[in-house]
PDB file of C-alpha atoms in Angstrom:
ATOM      1  CA  MET A   1     155.254  84.090 171.411  1.00 80.00           C
ATOM      2  CA  SER A   2     153.794  85.962 174.358  1.00 96.00           C
ATOM      3  CA  TYR A   3     150.832  84.464 176.223  1.00 98.00           C
ATOM      4  CA  LEU A   4     148.303  86.686 177.997  1.00 98.00           C
ATOM      5  CA  ARG A   5     146.477  86.319 181.305  1.00 97.00           C
ATOM      6  CA  PHE A   6     144.178  88.608 183.277  1.00 98.00           C
ATOM      7  CA  ALA A   7     144.467  88.262 187.039  1.00 97.00           C
ATOM      8  CA  GLY A   8     143.885  89.957 190.341  1.00 97.00           C
ATOM      9  CA  PHE A   9     146.500  90.603 192.987  1.00 96.00           C
ATOM     10  CA  ALA A  10     145.459  87.951 195.533  1.00 94.00           C
ATOM     11  CA  ARG A  11     147.201  84.560 195.368  1.00 91.00           C
ATOM     12  CA  ASP A  12     145.525  81.226 194.777  1.00 86.00           C
ATOM     13  CA  ASP A  13     146.674  78.611 197.298  1.00 83.00           C
ATOM     14  CA  ARG A  14     146.542  75.757 194.786  1.00 78.00           C
ATOM     15  CA  SER A  15     148.491  77.279 191.895  1.00 78.00           C
ATOM     16  CA  HIS A  16     150.593  79.708 193.950  1.00 81.00           C
ATOM     17  CA  CYS A  17     149.796  82.308 191.290  1.00 88.00           C
ATOM     18  CA  SER A  18     147.519  85.323 191.136  1.00 93.00           C
ATOM     19  CA  ILE A  19     143.828  84.482 191.050  1.00 95.00           C
ATOM     20  CA  GLY A  20     142.572  84.535 187.469  1.00 95.00           C
ATOM     21  CA  MET A  21     139.693  86.549 186.097  1.00 97.00           C
ATOM     22  CA  PHE A  22     137.320  83.587 185.895  1.00 96.00           C
ATOM     23  CA  GLN A  23     137.680  82.760 189.602  1.00 95.00           C
ATOM     24  CA  ILE A  24     137.156  86.407 190.468  1.00 97.00           C
ATOM     25  CA  ALA A  25     134.158  86.762 188.153  1.00 98.00           C
ATOM     26  CA  TYR A  26     132.390  83.720 189.601  1.00 97.00           C
ATOM     27  CA  GLN A  27     133.025  85.019 193.133  1.00 96.00           C
ATOM     28  CA  LEU A  28     131.491  88.396 192.222  1.00 97.00           C
ATOM     29  CA  VAL A  29     128.290  87.215 190.534  1.00 97.00           C
ATOM     30  CA  LYS A  30     126.111  87.344 193.629  1.00 95.00           C
ATOM     31  CA  PRO A  31     122.811  89.112 194.341  1.00 95.00           C
ATOM     32  CA  GLU A  32     124.530  91.837 196.387  1.00 95.00           C
ATOM     33  CA  LEU A  33     126.559  93.017 193.369  1.00 97.00           C
ATOM     34  CA  GLU A  34     124.964  95.907 191.506  1.00 97.00           C
ATOM     35  CA  PHE A  35     122.563  94.583 188.893  1.00 97.00           C
ATOM     36  CA  TYR A  36     124.251  96.105 185.835  1.00 97.00           C
ATOM     37  CA  LEU A  37     127.682  94.758 186.872  1.00 98.00           C
ATOM     38  CA  ARG A  38     126.273  91.340 187.711  1.00 97.00           C
ATOM     39  CA  THR A  39     124.505  91.281 184.320  1.00 98.00           C
ATOM     40  CA  GLU A  40     127.652  92.342 182.441  1.00 98.00           C
ATOM     41  CA  ILE A  41     129.899  89.807 184.150  1.00 98.00           C
ATOM     42  CA  ARG A  42     127.295  87.056 183.742  1.00 98.00           C
ATOM     43  CA  SER A  43     126.965  87.925 180.046  1.00 98.00           C
ATOM     44  CA  CYS A  44     130.736  87.606 179.576  1.00 98.00           C
ATOM     45  CA  LEU A  45     130.848  84.315 181.487  1.00 98.00           C
ATOM     46  CA  ASP A  46     127.984  82.962 179.372  1.00 98.00           C
ATOM     47  CA  TRP A  47     129.868  83.956 176.218  1.00 98.00           C
ATOM     48  CA  PHE A  48     132.995  82.130 177.409  1.00 97.00           C
ATOM     49  CA  ASN A  49     130.962  79.058 178.405  1.00 95.00           C
ATOM     50  CA  LYS A  50     129.560  78.955 174.879  1.00 97.00           C
ATOM     51  CA  ASN A  51     132.700  79.867 172.918  1.00 96.00           C
ATOM     52  CA  LEU A  52     135.758  78.751 174.862  1.00 93.00           C
ATOM     53  CA  PRO A  53     136.070  75.004 175.374  1.00 86.00           C
ATOM     54  CA  PRO A  54     137.132  74.116 178.914  1.00 84.00           C
ATOM     55  CA  PRO A  55     140.653  72.712 179.115  1.00 79.00           C
ATOM     56  CA  ALA A  56     140.934  68.999 179.729  1.00 64.00           C
ATOM     57  CA  ARG A  57     143.457  69.262 182.586  1.00 55.00           C
ATOM     58  CA  VAL A  58     144.276  71.820 185.222  1.00 56.00           C
ATOM     59  CA  CYS A  59     146.166  69.591 187.664  1.00 49.00           C
ATOM     60  CA  ARG A  60     148.876  66.968 187.455  1.00 50.00           C
ATOM     61  CA  PRO A  61     148.090  64.724 190.424  1.00 51.00           C
ATOM     62  CA  SER A  62     151.647  63.442 190.644  1.00 49.00           C
ATOM     63  CA  HIS A  63     152.952  66.963 191.241  1.00 52.00           C
ATOM     64  CA  ARG A  64     150.006  68.348 193.253  1.00 54.00           C
ATOM     65  CA  ARG A  65     150.553  71.605 191.410  1.00 63.00           C
ATOM     66  CA  TYR A  66     147.641  73.268 189.712  1.00 80.00           C
ATOM     67  CA  ALA A  67     147.989  74.700 186.266  1.00 86.00           C
ATOM     68  CA  ILE A  68     146.803  78.077 185.090  1.00 91.00           C
ATOM     69  CA  CYS A  69     145.323  79.198 181.787  1.00 93.00           C
ATOM     70  CA  TRP A  70     146.809  81.686 179.359  1.00 96.00           C
ATOM     71  CA  PHE A  71     145.309  83.071 176.166  1.00 97.00           C
ATOM     72  CA  GLN A  72     147.122  82.358 172.932  1.00 97.00           C
ATOM     73  CA  PRO A  73     148.152  85.678 171.295  1.00 96.00           C
ATOM     74  CA  THR A  74     146.005  84.803 168.271  1.00 96.00           C
ATOM     75  CA  ALA A  75     142.793  84.473 170.348  1.00 97.00           C
ATOM     76  CA  GLN A  76     141.700  88.011 169.529  1.00 97.00           C
ATOM     77  CA  GLN A  77     137.957  87.502 170.065  1.00 98.00           C
ATOM     78  CA  GLU A  78     138.502  85.812 173.422  1.00 98.00           C
ATOM     79  CA  ILE A  79     140.975  88.485 174.543  1.00 98.00           C
ATOM     80  CA  ALA A  80     138.521  91.241 173.583  1.00 98.00           C
ATOM     81  CA  MET A  81     135.787  89.576 175.655  1.00 98.00           C
ATOM     82  CA  ALA A  82     138.216  89.093 178.543  1.00 98.00           C
ATOM     83  CA  ARG A  83     139.069  92.807 178.486  1.00 98.00           C
ATOM     84  CA  ARG A  84     135.344  93.606 178.589  1.00 98.00           C
ATOM     85  CA  MET A  85     134.922  91.378 181.639  1.00 98.00           C
ATOM     86  CA  VAL A  86     137.992  92.882 183.331  1.00 98.00           C
ATOM     87  CA  VAL A  87     136.444  96.360 183.012  1.00 98.00           C
ATOM     88  CA  ALA A  88     133.321  95.138 184.833  1.00 98.00           C
ATOM     89  CA  ILE A  89     135.378  93.357 187.505  1.00 98.00           C
ATOM     90  CA  GLU A  90     137.387  96.510 188.154  1.00 98.00           C
ATOM     91  CA  GLU A  91     134.219  98.583 188.286  1.00 98.00           C
ATOM     92  CA  ALA A  92     133.005  96.137 190.943  1.00 98.00           C
ATOM     93  CA  GLY A  93     136.036  97.165 193.007  1.00 97.00           C
ATOM     94  CA  VAL A  94     138.561  94.396 192.286  1.00 98.00           C
ATOM     95  CA  PRO A  95     141.854  95.652 190.845  1.00 98.00           C
ATOM     96  CA  MET A  96     143.161  93.590 187.947  1.00 98.00           C
ATOM     97  CA  ARG A  97     146.359  93.315 185.951  1.00 97.00           C
ATOM     98  CA  THR A  98     147.414  91.987 182.592  1.00 97.00           C
ATOM     99  CA  LEU A  99     150.211  89.430 182.663  1.00 96.00           C
ATOM    100  CA  ARG A 100     152.340  88.456 179.676  1.00 96.00           C
ATOM    101  CA  THR A 101     154.912  85.702 179.420  1.00 95.00           C
ATOM    102  CA  THR A 102     156.886  83.728 176.895  1.00 95.00           C
ATOM    103  CA  ARG A 103     157.612  81.046 179.550  1.00 94.00           C
ATOM    104  CA  PRO A 104     154.274  79.969 181.064  1.00 94.00           C
ATOM    105  CA  GLY A 105     155.605  76.698 182.492  1.00 93.00           C
ATOM    106  CA  TYR A 106     155.080  73.043 181.643  1.00 91.00           C
ATOM    107  CA  ILE A 107     152.239  73.058 179.076  1.00 93.00           C
ATOM    108  CA  VAL A 108     149.682  70.318 179.751  1.00 91.00           C
ATOM    109  CA  HIS A 109     146.989  71.468 177.299  1.00 91.00           C
ATOM    110  CA  ARG A 110     146.979  73.534 174.135  1.00 93.00           C
ATOM    111  CA  ASP A 111     144.156  74.548 171.808  1.00 93.00           C
ATOM    112  CA  PRO A 112     143.769  77.442 169.343  1.00 94.00           C
ATOM    113  CA  GLN A 113     142.542  79.857 172.032  1.00 96.00           C
ATOM    114  CA  GLN A 114     144.509  78.958 175.153  1.00 96.00           C
ATOM    115  CA  ILE A 115     147.180  76.970 176.860  1.00 95.00           C
ATOM    116  CA  VAL A 116     147.164  75.429 180.309  1.00 93.00           C
ATOM    117  CA  ALA A 117     150.527  75.322 182.036  1.00 92.00           C
ATOM    118  CA  ILE A 118     151.946  74.295 185.392  1.00 89.00           C
ATOM    119  CA  PRO A 119     154.118  77.290 186.296  1.00 89.00           C
ATOM    120  CA  PHE A 120     157.858  76.762 186.679  1.00 83.00           C
ATOM    121  CA  ASN A 121     157.797  79.284 189.549  1.00 75.00           C
ATOM    122  CA  PRO A 122     155.044  81.049 191.474  1.00 66.00           C
ATOM    123  CA  CYS A 123     153.648  83.848 189.366  1.00 66.00           C
TER     124      CYS A 123
END
């Protein structure tokens, strides 16, 4: 089973992995961003807020390592919306990439749409 993640190229200091699309999207949604891009990204974020339950855990305090989220391969609707948001993020000038893995790390949360895993190694 291959999990899917959309990320930028900059690293996140907490997870030691590439910054994910949600962090990037929230950083971009500011008044100075062109209106149509801000509206598109905000629309995608609103959809995710309504349709994708937030994971219960993103950090294991005993390890001080932050976990990252991956889409389950069966989450077709969520992946389609993520691709739509990635297009808008890239149009706003932030290069993105699609990451796939069969070994996401130590899984701390799983639901039908996503997993949350503490990476075995920096990603």
